[in-house]
mmCIF file of C-alpha atoms in Angstrom:
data_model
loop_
_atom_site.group_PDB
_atom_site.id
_atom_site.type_symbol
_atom_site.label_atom_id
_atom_site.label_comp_id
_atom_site.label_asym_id
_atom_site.label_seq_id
_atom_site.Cartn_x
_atom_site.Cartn_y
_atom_site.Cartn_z
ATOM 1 C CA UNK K 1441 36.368 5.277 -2.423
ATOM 2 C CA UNK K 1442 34.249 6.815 -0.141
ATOM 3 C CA UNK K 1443 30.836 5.996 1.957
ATOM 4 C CA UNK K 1444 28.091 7.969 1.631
ATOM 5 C CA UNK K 1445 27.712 10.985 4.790
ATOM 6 C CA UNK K 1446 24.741 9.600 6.806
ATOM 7 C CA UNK K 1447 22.002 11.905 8.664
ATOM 8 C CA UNK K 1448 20.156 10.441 11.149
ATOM 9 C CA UNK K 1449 16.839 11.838 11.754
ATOM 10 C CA UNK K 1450 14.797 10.040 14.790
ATOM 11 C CA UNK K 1451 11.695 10.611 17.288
ATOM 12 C CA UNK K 1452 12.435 10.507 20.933
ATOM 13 C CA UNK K 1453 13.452 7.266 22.647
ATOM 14 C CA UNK K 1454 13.724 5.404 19.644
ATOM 15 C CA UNK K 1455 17.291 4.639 19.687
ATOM 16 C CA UNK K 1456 18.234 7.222 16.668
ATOM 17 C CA UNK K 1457 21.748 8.520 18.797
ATOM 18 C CA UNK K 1458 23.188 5.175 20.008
ATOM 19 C CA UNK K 1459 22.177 3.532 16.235
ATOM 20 C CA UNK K 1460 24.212 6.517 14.621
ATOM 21 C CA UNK K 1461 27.056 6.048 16.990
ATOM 22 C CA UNK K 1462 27.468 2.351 16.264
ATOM 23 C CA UNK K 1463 27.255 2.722 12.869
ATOM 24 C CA UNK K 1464 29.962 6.148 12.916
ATOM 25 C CA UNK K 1465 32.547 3.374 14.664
ATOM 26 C CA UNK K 1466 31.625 0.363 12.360
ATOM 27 C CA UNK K 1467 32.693 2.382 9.426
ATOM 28 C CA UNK K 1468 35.114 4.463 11.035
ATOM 29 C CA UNK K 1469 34.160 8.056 9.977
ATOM 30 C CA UNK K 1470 32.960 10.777 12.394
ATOM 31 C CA UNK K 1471 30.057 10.898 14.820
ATOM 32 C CA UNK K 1472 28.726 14.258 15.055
ATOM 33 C CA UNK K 1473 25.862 14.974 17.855
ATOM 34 C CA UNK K 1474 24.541 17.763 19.700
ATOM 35 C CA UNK K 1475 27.372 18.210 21.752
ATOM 36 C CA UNK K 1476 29.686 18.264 18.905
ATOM 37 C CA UNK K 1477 27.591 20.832 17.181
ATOM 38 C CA UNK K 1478 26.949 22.362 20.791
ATOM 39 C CA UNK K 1479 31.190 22.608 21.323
ATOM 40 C CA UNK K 1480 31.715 24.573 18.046
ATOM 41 C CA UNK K 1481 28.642 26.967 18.161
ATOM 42 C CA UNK K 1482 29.700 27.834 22.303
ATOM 43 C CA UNK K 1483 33.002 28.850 20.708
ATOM 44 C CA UNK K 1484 30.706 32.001 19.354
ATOM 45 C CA UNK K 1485 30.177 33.689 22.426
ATOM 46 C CA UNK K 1486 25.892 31.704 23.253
ATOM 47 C CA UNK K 1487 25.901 30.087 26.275
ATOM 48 C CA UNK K 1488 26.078 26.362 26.297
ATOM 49 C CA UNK K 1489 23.316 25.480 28.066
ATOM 50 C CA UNK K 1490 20.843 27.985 26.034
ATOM 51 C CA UNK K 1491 22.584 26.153 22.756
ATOM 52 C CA UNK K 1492 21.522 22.472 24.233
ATOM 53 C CA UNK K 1493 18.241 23.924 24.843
ATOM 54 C CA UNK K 1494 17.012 26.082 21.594
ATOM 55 C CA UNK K 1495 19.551 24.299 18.985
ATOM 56 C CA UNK K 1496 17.089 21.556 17.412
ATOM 57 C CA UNK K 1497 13.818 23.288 19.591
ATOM 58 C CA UNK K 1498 11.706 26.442 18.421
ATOM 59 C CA UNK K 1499 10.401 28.867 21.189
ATOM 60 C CA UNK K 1500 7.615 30.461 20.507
ATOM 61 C CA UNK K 1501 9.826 34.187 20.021
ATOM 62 C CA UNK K 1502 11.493 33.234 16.852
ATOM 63 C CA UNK K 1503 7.859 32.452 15.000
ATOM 64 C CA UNK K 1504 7.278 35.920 16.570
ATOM 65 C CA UNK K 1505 10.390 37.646 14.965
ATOM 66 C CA UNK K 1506 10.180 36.289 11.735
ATOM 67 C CA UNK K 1507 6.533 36.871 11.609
ATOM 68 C CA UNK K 1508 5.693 40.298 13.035
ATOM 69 C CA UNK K 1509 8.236 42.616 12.211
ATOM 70 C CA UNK K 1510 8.952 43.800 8.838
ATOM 71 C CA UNK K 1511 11.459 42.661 6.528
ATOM 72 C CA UNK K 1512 13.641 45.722 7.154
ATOM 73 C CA UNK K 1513 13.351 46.005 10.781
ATOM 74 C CA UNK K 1514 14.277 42.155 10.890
ATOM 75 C CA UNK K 1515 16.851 41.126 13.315
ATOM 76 C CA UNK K 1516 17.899 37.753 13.383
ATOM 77 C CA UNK K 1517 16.695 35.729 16.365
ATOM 78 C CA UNK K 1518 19.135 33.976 18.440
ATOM 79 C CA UNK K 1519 17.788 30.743 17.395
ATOM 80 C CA UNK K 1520 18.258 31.296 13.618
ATOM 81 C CA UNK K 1521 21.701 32.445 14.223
ATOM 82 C CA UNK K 1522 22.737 29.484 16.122
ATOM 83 C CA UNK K 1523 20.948 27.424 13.429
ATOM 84 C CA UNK K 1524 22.950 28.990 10.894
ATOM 85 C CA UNK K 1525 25.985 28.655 12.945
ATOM 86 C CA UNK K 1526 24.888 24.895 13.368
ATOM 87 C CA UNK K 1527 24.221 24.647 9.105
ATOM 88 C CA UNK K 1528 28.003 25.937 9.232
ATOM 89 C CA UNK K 1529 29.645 23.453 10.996
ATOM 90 C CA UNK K 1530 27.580 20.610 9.290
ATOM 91 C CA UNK K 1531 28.560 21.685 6.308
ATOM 92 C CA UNK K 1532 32.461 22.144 7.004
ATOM 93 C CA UNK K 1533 31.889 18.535 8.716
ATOM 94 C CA UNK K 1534 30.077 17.336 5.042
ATOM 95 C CA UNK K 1535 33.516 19.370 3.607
ATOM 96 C CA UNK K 1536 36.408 16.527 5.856
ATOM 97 C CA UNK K 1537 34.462 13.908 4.000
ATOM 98 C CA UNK K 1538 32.289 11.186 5.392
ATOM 99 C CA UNK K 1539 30.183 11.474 8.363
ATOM 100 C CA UNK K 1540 27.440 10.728 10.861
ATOM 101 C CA UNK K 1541 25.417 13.636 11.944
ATOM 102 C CA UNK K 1542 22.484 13.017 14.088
ATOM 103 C CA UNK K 1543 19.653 15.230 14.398
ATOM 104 C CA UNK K 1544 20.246 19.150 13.550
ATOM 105 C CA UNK K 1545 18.000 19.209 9.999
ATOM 106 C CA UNK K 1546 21.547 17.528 8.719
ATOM 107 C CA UNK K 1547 19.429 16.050 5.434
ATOM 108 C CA UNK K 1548 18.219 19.608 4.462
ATOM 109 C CA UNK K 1549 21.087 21.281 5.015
ATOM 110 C CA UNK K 1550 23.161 18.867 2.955
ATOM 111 C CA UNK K 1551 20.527 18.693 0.212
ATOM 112 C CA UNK K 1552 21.019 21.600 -1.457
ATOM 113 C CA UNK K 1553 24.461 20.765 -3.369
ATOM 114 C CA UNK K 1554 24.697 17.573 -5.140
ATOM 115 C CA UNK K 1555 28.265 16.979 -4.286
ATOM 116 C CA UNK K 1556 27.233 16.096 -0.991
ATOM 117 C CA UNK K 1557 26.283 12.224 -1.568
ATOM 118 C CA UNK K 1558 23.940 11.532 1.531
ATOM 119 C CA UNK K 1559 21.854 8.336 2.943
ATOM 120 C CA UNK K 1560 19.462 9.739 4.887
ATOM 121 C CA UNK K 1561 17.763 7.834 7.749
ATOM 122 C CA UNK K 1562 14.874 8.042 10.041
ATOM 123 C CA UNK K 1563 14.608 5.773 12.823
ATOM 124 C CA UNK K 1564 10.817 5.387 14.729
ATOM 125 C CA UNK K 1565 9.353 3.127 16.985
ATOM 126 C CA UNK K 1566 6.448 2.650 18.556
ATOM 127 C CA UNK K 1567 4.957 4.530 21.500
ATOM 128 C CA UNK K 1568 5.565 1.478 24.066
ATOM 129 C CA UNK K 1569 9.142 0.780 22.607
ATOM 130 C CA UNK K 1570 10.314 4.227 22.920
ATOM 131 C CA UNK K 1571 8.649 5.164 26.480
ATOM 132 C CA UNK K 1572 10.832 1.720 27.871
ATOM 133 C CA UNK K 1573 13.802 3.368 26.503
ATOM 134 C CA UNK K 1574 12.818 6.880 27.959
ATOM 135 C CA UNK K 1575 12.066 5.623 31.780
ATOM 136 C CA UNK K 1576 15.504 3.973 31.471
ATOM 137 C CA UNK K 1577 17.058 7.406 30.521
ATOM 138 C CA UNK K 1578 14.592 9.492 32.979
ATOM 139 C CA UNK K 1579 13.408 6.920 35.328
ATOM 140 C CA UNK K 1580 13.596 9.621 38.356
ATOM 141 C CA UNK K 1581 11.939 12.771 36.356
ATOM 142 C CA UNK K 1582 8.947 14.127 37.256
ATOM 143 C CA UNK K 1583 7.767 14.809 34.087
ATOM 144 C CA UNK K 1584 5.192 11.558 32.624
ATOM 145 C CA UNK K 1585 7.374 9.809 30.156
ATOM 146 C CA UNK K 1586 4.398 10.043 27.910
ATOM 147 C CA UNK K 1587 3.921 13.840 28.065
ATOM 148 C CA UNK K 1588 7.628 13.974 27.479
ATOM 149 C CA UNK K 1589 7.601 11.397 24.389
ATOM 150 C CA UNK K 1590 4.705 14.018 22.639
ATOM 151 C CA UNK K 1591 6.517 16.725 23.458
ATOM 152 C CA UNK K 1592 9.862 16.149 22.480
ATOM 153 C CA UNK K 1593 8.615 14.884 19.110
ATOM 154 C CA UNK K 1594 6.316 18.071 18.710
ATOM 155 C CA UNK K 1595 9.580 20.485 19.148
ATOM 156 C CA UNK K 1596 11.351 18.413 16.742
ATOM 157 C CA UNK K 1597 8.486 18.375 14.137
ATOM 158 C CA UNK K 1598 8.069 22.390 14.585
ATOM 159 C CA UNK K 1599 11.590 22.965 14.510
ATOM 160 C CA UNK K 1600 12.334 21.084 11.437
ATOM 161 C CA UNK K 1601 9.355 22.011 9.321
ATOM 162 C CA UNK K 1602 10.269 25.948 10.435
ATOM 163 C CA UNK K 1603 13.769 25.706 9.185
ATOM 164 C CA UNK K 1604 13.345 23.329 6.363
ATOM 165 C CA UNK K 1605 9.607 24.053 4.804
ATOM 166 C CA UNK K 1606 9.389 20.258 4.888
ATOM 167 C CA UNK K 1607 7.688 17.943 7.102
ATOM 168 C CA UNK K 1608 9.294 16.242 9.577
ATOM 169 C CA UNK K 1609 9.316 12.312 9.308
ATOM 170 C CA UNK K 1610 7.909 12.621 5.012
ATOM 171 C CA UNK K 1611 9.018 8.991 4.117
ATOM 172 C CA UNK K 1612 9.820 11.041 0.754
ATOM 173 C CA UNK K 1613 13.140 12.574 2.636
ATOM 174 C CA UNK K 1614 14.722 9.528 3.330
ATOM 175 C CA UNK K 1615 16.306 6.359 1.830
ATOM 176 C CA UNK K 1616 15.816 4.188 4.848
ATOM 177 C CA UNK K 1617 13.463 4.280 7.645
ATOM 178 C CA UNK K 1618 13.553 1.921 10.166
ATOM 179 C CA UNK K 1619 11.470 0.729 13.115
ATOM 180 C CA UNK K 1620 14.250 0.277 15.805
ATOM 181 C CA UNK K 1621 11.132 -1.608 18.408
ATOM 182 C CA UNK K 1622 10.357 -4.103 15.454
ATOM 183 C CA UNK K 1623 13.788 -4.199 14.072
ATOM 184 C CA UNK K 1624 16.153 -3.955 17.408
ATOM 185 C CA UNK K 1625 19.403 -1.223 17.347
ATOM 186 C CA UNK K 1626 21.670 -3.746 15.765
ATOM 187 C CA UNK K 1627 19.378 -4.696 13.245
ATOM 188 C CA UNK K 1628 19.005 -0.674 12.538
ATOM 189 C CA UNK K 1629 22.767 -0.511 12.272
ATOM 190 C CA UNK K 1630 23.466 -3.374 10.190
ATOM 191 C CA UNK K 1631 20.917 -2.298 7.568
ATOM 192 C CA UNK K 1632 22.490 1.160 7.956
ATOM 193 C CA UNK K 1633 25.864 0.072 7.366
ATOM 194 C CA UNK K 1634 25.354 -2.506 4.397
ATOM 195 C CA UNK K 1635 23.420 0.471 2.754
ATOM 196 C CA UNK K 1636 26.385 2.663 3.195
ATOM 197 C CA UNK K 1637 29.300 0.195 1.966
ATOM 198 C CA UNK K 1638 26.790 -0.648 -1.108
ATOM 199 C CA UNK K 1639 27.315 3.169 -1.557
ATOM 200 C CA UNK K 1640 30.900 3.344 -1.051
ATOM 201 C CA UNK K 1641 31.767 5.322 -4.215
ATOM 202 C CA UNK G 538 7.995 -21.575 14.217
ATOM 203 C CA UNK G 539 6.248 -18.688 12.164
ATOM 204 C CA UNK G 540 7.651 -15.624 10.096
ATOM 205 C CA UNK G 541 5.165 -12.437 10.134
ATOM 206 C CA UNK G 542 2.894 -11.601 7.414
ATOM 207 C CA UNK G 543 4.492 -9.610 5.276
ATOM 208 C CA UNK G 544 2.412 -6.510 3.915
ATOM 209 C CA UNK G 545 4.162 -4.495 1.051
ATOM 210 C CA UNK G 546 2.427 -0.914 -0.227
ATOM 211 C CA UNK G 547 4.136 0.548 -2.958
ATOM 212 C CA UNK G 548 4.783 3.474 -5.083
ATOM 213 C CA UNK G 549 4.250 3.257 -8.874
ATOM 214 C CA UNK G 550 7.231 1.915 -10.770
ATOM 215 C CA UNK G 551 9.426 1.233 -7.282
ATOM 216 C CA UNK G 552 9.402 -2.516 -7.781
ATOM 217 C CA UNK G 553 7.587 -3.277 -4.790
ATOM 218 C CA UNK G 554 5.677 -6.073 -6.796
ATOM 219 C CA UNK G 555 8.707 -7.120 -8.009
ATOM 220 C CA UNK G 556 9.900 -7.543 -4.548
ATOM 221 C CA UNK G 557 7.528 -8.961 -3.047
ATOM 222 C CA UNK G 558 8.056 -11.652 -5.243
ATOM 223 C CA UNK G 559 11.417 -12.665 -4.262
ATOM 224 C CA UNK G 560 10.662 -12.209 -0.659
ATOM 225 C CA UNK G 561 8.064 -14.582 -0.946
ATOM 226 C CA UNK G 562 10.237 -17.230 -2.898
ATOM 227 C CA UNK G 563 13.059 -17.150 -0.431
ATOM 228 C CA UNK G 564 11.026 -17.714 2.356
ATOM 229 C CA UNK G 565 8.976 -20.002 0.586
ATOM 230 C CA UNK G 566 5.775 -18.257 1.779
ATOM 231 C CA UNK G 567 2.806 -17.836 -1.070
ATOM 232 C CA UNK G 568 2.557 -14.607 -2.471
ATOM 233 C CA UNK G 569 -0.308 -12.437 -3.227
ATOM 234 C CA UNK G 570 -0.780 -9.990 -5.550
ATOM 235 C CA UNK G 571 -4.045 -8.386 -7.328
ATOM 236 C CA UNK G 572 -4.308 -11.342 -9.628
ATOM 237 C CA UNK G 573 -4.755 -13.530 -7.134
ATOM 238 C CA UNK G 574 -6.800 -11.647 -5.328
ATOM 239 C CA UNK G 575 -9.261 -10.788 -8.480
ATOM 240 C CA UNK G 576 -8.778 -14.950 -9.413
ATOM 241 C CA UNK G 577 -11.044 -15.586 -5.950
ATOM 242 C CA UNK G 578 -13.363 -12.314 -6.626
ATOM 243 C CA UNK G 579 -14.472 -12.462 -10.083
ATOM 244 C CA UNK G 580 -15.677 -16.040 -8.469
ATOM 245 C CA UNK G 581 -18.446 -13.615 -7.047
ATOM 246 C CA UNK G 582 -19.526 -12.606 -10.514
ATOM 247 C CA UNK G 583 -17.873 -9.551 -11.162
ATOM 248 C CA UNK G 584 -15.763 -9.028 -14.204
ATOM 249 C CA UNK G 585 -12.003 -9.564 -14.067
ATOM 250 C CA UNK G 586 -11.119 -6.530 -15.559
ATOM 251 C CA UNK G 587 -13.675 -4.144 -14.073
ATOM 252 C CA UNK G 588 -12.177 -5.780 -10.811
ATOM 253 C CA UNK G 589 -8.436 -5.222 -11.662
ATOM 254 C CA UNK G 590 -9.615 -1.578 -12.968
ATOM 255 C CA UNK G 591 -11.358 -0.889 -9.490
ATOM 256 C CA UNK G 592 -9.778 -3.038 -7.137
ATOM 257 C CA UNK G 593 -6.861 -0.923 -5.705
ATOM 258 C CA UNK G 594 -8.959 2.388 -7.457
ATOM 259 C CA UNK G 595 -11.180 4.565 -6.207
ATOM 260 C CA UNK G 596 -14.248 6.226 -8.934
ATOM 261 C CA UNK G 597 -15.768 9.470 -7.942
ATOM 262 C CA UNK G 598 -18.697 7.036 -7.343
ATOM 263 C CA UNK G 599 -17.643 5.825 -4.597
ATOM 264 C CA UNK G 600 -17.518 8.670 -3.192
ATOM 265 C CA UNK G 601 -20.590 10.222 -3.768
ATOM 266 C CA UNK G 602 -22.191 7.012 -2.686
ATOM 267 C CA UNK G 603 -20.849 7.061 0.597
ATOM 268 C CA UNK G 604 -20.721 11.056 0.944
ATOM 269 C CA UNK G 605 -24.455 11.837 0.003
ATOM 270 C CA UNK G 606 -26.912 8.887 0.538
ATOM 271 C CA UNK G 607 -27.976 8.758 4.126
ATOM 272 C CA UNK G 608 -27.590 5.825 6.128
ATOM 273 C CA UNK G 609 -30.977 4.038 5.785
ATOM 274 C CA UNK G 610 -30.695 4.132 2.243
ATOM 275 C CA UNK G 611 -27.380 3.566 1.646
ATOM 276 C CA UNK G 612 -26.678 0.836 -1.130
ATOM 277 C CA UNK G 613 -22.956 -0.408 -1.036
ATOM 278 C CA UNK G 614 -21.559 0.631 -3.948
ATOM 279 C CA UNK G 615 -19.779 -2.513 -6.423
ATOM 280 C CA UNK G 616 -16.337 -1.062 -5.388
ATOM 281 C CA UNK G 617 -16.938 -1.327 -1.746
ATOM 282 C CA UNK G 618 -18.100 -5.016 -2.295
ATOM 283 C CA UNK G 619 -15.228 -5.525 -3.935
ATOM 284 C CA UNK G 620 -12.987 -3.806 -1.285
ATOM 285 C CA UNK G 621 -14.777 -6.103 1.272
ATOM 286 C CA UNK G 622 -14.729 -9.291 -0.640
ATOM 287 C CA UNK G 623 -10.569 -8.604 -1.058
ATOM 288 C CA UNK G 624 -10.399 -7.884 2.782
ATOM 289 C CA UNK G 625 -11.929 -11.581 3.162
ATOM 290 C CA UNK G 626 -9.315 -13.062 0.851
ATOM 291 C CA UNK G 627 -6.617 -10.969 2.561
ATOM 292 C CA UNK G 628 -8.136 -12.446 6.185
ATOM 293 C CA UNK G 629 -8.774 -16.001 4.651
ATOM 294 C CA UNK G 630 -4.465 -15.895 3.577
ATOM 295 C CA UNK G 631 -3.982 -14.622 6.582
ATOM 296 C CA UNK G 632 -5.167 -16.981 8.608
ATOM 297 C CA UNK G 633 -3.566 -20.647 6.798
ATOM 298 C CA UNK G 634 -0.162 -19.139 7.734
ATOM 299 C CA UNK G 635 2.666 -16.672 6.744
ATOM 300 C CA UNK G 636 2.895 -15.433 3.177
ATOM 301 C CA UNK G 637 3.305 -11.881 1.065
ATOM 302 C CA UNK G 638 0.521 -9.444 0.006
ATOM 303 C CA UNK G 639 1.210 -6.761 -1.858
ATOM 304 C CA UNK G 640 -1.266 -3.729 -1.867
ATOM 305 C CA UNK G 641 -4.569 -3.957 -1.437
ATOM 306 C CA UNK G 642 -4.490 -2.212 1.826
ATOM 307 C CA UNK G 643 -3.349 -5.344 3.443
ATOM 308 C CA UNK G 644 -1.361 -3.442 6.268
ATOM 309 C CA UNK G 645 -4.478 -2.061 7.263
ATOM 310 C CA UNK G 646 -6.889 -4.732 6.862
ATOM 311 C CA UNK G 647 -4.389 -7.020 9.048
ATOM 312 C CA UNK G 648 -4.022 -4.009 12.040
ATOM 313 C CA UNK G 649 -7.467 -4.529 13.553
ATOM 314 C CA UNK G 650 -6.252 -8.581 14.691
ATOM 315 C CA UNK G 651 -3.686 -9.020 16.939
ATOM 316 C CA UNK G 652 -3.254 -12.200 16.117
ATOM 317 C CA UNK G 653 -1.811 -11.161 13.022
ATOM 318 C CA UNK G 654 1.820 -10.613 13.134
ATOM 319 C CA UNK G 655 2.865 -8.305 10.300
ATOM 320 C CA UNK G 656 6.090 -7.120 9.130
ATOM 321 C CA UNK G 657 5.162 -4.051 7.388
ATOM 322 C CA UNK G 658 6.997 -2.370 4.727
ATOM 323 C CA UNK G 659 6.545 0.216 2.273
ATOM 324 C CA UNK G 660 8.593 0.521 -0.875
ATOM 325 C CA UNK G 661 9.578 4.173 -2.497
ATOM 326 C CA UNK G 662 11.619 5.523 -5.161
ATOM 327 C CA UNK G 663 12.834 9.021 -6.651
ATOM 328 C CA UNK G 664 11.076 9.712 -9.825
ATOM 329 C CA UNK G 665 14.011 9.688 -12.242
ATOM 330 C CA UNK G 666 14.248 5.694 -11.197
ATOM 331 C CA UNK G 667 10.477 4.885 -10.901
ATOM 332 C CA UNK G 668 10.528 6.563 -14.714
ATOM 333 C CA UNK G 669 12.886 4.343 -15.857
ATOM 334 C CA UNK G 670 11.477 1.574 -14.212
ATOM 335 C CA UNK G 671 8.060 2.136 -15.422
ATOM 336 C CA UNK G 672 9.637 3.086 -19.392
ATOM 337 C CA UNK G 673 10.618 -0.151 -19.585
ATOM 338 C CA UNK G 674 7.381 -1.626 -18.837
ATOM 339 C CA UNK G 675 5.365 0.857 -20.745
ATOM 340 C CA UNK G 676 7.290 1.929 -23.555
ATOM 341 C CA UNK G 677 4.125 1.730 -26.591
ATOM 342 C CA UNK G 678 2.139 3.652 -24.044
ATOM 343 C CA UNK G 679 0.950 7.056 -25.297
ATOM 344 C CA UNK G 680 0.401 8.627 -21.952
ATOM 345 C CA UNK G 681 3.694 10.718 -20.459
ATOM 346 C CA UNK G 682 5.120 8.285 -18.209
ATOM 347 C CA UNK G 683 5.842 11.118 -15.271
ATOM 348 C CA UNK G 684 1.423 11.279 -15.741
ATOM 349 C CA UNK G 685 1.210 8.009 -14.934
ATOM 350 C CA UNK G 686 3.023 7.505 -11.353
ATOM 351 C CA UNK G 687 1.404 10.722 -10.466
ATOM 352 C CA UNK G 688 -1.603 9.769 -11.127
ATOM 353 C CA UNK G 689 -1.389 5.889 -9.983
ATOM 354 C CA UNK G 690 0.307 7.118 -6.615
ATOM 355 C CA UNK G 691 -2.729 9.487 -6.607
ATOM 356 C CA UNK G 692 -5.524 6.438 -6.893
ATOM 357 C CA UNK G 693 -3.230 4.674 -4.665
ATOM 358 C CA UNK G 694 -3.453 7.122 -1.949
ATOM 359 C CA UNK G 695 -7.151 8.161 -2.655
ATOM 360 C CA UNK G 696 -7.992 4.512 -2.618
ATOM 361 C CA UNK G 697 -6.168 3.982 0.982
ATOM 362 C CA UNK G 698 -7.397 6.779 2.528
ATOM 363 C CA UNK G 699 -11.253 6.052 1.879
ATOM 364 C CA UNK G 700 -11.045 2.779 2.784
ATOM 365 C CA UNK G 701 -8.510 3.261 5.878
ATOM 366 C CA UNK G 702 -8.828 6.923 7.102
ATOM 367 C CA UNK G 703 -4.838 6.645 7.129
ATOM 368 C CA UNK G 704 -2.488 8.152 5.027
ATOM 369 C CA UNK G 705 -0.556 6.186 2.796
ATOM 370 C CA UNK G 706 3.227 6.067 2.611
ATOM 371 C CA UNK G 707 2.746 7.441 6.522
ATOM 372 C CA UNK G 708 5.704 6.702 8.066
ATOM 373 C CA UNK G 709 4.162 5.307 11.416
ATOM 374 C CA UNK G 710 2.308 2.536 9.612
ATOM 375 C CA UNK G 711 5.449 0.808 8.647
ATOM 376 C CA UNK G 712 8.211 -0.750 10.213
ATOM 377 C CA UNK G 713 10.624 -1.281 7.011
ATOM 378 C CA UNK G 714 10.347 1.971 4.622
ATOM 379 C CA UNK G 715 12.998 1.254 1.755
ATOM 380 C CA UNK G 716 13.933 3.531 -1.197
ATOM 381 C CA UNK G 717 14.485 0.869 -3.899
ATOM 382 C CA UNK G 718 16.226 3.324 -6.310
ATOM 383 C CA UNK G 719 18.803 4.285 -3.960
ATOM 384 C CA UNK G 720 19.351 0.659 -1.892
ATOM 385 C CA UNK G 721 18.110 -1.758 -5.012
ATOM 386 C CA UNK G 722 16.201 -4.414 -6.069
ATOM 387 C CA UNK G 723 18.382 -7.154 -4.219
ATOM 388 C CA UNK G 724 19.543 -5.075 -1.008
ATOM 389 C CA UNK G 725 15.522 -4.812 -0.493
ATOM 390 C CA UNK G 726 14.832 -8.411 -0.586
ATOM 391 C CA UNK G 727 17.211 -9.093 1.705
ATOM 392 C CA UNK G 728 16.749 -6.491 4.146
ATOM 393 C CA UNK G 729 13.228 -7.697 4.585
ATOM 394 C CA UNK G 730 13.624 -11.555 4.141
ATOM 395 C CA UNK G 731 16.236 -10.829 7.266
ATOM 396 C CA UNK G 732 13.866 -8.836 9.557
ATOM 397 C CA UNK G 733 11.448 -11.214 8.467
ATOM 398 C CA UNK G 734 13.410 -14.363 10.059
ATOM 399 C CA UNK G 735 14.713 -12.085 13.400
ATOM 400 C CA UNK G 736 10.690 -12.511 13.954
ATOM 401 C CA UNK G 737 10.745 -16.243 12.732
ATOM 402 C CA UNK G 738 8.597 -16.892 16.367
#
């Protein structure tokens, strides 16, 4: 018997990271974040701090490698390697067995062999929902809460759809999304969880 | 004490009708579908069926009404009657109390009161399921099943769009988005009869 490995995918301030904890420790299986992913890839020799920064954002260089410069000339941008690096340890994380992986294009990566079972998840909320749960996070930045809302969720969108050739947020990717201002966190995890012990295989 | 309106928008052979159904019976709500809807137009004179052929369709008519006549000497065209008549029946529902509507661009219809509390949800389904779901309901048909949900998901969308200017099956018009192949029939009901009575105000 074993539950399905869930992928959270979620826009900024909507609770995606604390729902995918919760449910990790309700079904007692791994919780895999950023910094998890961030701990391995450092292990490589990139700084940490440039990892936390360009590992689920796109600058504007690696659209300029991949673009410009011929096929043979092409050298591997530091962002695609530590994406690859990243699609490595998800995959040797999919490998232990069940899982929670937040963020990281986890649903791609995992959807190209079958014998990964996967529930896939998005979790949105509205813009007033998620810009409470910001200022509580970044209540003394200087940046508008707003601004930072639209941009975080543009980086996300770019970098997915550059990595995966899908769009970020297609309702078509995912078995459950769920509106965690409507719905509240432990609504979101319930639902998560009951889906995942239906799946329990 | 109230529960939300519940909206449900559907893809071809997911069951959303189905499930609708259900939701409305355990919360003892009425329940509206397109019969209903076309029971209270064809009042108005226009024929049942050319009302259940057009009513959630969109003709290349349309269209060209609305694209090429100029304003002065526009004529509404039967389908946008119809769409307009169903938006009163939709408002009319709306407005003796909770209940279920499925299609019909209810969501949308509903978004412009905010009186109107909706619980939005749109039901989905990979294609090997929504096939065997829609078999079984069409099995003397001589059109390929796989022609049919693309093209009814196609009217569907078409249909939305003109009358909304939103996409359908976006994910930021919904605050349930269930994939009834993957969670079932039954795990769908309840997931939305129990958000539905979290917002039991």
């Amino acid at each position: 018997m074993a539950y399905p490995i869930i992928t959270i995918s979620r826009e900024f301030g909507s609770g995606g990271h604390s729902i995918g904890e919760k449910v990790a420790e309700a079904l007692g299986v791994p919780f895999y974040d950023s910094k998890i992913v961030t701990d391995v890839v450092k292990a490589s020799g990139f700084d940490a701090d440039y990892i936390s920064d360009k590992g689920e954002y796109l600058s504007a260089g690696s659209r300029w490698f991949s673009g410009l410069i011929p096929n043979e000339m092409y050298t591997e941008s530091p962002q695609t390697k530590i994406f690859n690096m990243q699609c490595d340890v998800i995959l040797k994380a999919a490998e232990k067995g069940p899982c929670v992986i937040v963020g990281r294009c986890a649903d791609y990566v995992l959807s190209d062999n079958e014998k990964y079972r996967t529930l896939n998840v998005f979790i949105r909320a509205d813009k007033e929902h998620r810009m409470e749960r910001a200022l509580e996070r970044y209540e003394n930045s200087n940046v508008s809460i707003e601004k930072r809302l639209q941009q975080k969720d543009k980086e996300r969108k770019n970098y997915y759809s550059y990595y995966t050739n899908r769009t970020w947020g297609d309702i078509n990717n995912y078995q459950l999304c769920l509106d965690s201002g409507y719905l509240g966190e432990e609504k979101c995890v319930e639902i998560i969880v009951d889906a995942a012990k239906a799946h329990d295989k």
